[in-house]
XYZ file of C-alpha atoms in Angstrom:
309
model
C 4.959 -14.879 22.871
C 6.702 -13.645 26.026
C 6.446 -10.181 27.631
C 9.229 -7.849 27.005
C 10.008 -4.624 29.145
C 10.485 -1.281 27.341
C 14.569 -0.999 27.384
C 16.508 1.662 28.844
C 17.616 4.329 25.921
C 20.706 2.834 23.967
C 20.087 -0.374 25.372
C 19.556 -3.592 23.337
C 15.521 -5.245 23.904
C 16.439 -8.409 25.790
C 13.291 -10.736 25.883
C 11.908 -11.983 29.391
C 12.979 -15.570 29.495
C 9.475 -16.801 30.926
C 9.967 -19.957 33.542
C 6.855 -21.731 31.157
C 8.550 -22.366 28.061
C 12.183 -23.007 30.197
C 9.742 -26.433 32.274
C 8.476 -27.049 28.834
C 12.311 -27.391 27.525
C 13.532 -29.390 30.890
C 10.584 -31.628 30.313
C 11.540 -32.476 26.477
C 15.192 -32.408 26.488
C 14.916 -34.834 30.145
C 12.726 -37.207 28.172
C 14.553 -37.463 25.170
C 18.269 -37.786 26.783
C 17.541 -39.352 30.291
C 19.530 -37.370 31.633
C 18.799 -34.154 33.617
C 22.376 -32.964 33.331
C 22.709 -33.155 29.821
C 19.051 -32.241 29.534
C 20.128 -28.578 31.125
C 22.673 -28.276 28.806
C 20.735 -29.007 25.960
C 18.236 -26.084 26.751
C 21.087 -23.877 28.190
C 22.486 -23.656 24.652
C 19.069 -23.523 23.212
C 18.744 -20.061 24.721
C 22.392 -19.153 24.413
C 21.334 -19.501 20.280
C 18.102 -17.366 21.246
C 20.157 -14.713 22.576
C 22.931 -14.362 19.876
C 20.018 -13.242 17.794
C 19.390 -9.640 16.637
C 16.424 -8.037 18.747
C 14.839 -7.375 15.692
C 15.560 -11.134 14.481
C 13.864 -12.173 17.644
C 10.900 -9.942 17.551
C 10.259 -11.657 14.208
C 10.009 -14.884 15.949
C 6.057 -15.460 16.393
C 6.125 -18.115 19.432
C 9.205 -18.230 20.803
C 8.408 -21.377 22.946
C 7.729 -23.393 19.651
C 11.192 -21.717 18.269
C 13.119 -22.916 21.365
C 11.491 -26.359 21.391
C 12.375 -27.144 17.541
C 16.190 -25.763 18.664
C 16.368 -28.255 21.919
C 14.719 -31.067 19.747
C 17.914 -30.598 17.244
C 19.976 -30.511 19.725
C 19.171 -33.640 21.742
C 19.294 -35.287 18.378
C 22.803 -34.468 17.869
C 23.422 -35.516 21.455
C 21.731 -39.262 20.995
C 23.898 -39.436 18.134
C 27.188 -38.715 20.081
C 25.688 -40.625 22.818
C 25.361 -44.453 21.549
C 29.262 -44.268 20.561
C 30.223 -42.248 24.081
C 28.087 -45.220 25.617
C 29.475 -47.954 23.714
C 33.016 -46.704 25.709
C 30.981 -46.217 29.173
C 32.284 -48.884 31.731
C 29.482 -51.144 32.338
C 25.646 -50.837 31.965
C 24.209 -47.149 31.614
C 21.240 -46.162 33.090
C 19.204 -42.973 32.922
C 19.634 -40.500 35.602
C 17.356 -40.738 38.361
C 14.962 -37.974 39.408
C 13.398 -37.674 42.965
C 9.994 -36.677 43.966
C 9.765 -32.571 44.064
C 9.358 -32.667 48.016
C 12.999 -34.754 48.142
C 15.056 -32.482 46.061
C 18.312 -31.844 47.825
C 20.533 -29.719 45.365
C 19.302 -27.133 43.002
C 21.072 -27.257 39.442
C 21.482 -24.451 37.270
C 18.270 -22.801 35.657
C 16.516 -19.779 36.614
C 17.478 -19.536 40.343
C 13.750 -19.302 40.983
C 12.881 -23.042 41.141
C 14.380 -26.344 41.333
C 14.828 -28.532 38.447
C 12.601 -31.235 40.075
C 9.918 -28.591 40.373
C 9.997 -28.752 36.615
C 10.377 -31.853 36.104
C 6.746 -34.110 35.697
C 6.902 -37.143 37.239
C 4.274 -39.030 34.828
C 4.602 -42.173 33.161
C 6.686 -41.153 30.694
C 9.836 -40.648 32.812
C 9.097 -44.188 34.938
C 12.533 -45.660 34.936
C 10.921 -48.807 32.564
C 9.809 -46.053 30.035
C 12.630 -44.380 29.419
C 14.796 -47.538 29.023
C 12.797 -49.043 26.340
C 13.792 -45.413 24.725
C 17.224 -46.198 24.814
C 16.700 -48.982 22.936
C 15.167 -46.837 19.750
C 17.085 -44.331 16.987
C 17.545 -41.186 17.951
C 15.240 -40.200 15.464
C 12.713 -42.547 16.445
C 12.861 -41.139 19.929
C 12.678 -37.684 19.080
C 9.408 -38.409 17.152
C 7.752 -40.674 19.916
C 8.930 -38.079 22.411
C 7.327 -34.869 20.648
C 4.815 -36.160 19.114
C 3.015 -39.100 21.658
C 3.921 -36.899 24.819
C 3.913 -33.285 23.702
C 1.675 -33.220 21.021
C 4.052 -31.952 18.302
C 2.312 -32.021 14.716
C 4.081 -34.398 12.425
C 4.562 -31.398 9.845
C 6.264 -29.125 12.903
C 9.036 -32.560 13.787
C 9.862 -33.171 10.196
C 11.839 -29.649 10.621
C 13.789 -31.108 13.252
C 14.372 -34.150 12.055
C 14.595 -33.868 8.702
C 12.626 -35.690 7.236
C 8.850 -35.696 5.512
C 5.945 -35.923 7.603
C 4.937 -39.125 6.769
C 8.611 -40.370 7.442
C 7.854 -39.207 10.857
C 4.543 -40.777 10.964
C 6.402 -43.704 10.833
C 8.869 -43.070 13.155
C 6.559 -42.444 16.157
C 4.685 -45.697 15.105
C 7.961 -47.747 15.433
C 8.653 -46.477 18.443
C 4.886 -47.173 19.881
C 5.301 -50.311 18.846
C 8.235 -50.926 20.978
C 7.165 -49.443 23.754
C 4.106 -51.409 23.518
C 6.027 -54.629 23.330
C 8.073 -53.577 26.305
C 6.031 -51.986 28.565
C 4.265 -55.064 31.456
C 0.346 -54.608 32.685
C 0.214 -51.362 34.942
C 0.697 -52.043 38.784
C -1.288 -50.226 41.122
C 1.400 -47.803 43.354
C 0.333 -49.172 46.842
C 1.060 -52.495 45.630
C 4.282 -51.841 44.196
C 4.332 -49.502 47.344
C 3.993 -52.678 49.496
C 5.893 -54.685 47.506
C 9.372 -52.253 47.649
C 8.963 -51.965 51.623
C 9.122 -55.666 51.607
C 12.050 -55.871 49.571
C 13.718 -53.133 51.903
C 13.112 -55.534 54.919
C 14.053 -58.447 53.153
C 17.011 -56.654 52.066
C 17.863 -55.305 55.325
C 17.530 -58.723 57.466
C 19.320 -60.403 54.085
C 16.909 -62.678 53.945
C 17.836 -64.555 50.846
C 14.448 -66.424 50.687
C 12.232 -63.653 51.384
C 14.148 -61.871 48.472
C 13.146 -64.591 46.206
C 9.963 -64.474 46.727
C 10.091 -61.178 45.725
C 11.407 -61.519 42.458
C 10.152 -62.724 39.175
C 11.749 -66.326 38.534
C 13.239 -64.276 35.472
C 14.035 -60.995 37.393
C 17.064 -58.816 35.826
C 19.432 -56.501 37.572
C 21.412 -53.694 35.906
C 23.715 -51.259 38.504
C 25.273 -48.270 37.026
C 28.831 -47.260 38.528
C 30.181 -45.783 35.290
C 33.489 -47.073 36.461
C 33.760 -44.291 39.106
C 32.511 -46.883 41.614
C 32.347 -50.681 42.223
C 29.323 -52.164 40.337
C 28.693 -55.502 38.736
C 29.818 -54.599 34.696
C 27.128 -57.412 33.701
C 23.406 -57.499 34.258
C 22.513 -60.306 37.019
C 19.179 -62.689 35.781
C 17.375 -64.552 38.058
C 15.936 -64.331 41.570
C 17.988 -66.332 43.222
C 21.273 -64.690 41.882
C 20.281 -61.007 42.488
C 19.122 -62.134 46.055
C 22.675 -63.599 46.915
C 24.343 -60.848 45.093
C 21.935 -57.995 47.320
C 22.652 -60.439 50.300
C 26.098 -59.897 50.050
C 26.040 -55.914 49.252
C 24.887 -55.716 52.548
C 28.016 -57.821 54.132
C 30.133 -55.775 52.336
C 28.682 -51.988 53.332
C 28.320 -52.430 56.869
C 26.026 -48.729 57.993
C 24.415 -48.921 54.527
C 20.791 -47.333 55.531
C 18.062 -47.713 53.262
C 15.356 -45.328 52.673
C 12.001 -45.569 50.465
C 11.874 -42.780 48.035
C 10.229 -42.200 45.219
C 12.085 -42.675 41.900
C 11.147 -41.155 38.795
C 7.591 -40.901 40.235
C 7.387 -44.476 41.445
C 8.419 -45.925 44.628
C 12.076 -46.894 44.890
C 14.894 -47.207 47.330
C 17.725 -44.802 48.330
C 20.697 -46.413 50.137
C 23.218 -43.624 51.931
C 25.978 -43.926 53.834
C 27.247 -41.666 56.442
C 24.415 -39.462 54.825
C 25.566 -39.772 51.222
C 23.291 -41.517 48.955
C 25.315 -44.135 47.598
C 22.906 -45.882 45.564
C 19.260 -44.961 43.712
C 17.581 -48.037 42.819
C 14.361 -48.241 40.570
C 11.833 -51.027 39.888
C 9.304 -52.216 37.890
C 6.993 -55.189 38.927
C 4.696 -58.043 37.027
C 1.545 -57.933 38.999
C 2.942 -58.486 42.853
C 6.619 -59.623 41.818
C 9.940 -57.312 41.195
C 11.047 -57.879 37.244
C 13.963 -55.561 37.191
C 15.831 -53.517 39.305
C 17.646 -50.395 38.050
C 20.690 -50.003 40.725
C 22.057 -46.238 39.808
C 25.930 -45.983 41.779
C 27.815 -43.581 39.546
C 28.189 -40.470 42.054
C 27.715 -38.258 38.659
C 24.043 -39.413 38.784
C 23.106 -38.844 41.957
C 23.741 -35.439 42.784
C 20.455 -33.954 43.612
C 19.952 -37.231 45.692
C 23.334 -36.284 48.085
C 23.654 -32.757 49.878
């Protein structure tokens, strides 16, 4: 339950909004939508419903945190619903909004004012650019029950209020969704090799080395980019290591001053390519033992904002 202040006379209560339970909320809505933008919104109207509330109606609320969670939970599952027939009308491939490491964050978002979105953001597996594509590939519903239960720890009685249904329907659920993300998800790779690995690829990349770029990639590799139409971006994804090496080979005839940077992407290392100081392009990876599988090219500008001052 949050603090509150004693009021001044005649005044209305107004309960502290306490920067805990608004992380929590980032953290949940960010997961569940993959994207921070909409993610903010999500929780933004979350507390706008908090606030319309009586003070007395709010006093009655026992944990306000678990109150705001079930609203943000109903909420994103309205959202996925509107989302796979706003996506099925999105130019090209869409790809969930990149996030970059808490010591990179260029642009604050809305929020508190206190803190930076990426300082409440936590960059575990279960934001890794892989993970949160296999999500995309699940019902909303089946998300929202992975998501609150697997990661949060929400009891299967507490999610059947927000997505109602019985417990045991969300039981269910949440084991579908395992189940996918078990079938999806390759053997861990140790960071310093996919470290390793992604510097290689930058060098490769920046010498356009088409060989050394195939020997980089997975026979079978796949690349998806992201302009949302707003930008140029190939509308198809691009399979197989020699074809994404030509097709990076000539990205880097055509953007003559393209500088590439190694960042960390959604807590795992990635590349940044700016020009003139804009970041242009956020690209994620995920690797088979010591070779590149897919590639995760984000170029709509609308994703990359706290990438670009």
């Amino acid at each position: 339950m949050s603090r509150r202040t004693e009021p001044e006379p005649g005044l209305t209560p107004v309960p502290v909004r306490p920067e805990g339970e608004y992380r929590q909320l980032i953290n949940v809505a960010y997961r569940l939508l993959g994207s921070l933008a909409e993610a903010e919104d999500a929780v933004q109207e979350a507390f706008a419903r908090w606030y319309a509330m009586s003070g007395p109606q709010r006093e009655a609320v026992e944990a306000p945190g678990a109150w705001l969670t079930t609203v943000v939970g109903r909420i994103c599952l309205d959202v996925l619903g509107s989302a796979r027939a706003r996506r099925e009308r999105y130019v090209g491939e869409w790809v969930p909004e990149p996030l970059p490491d808490t010591t990179e964050w260029i642009n604050g978002r809305s929020g508190d004012g206190e803190t930076d979105p990426a300082d409440r953001i936590t960059l575990d597996e279960s934001v890794d650019m892989a993970f949160l594509v296999v999500l995309e590939s699940m019902t909303p519903a089946e998300r929202v029950a992975f998501i609150l239960h697997d990661v949060f720890r929400y009891p299967f009685t507490e999610l059947a209020t927000i997505v109602g249904r019985t417990p045991a329907a969300c039981r269910q659920l949440a084991s579908s969704a395992r189940r996918r993300v078990r079938a999806a998800r390759p053997p861990e790779t140790p960071t310093g090799l996919q470290a390793r690995v992604i510097k290689d690829f930058k060098q490769a990349w920046e010498a356009q080395d088409i060989a050394a770029l195939v020997g980089l990639l997975n026979p079978d590799a796949t690349m998806i980019a992201d302009g949302g139409g707003m930008v140029g971006a190939t509308l198809h994804p691009i399979t197989g290591a020699g074809e994404i090496a030509r097709y990076i080979a000539a990205i880097g005839d055509m953007a003559p001053g393209m500088t590439l940077l190694l960042r960390s992407v959604n807590g795992r290392p990635g590349l940044v390519a700016q020009r003139g100081g804009t970041t242009v392009t956020v690209a994620a990876f995920a690797l088979a033992d010591d070779r590149i599988t897919h590639i995760w090219a984000v170029r709509n500008p609308e994703k990359l904002g706290p990438w670009t001052p």
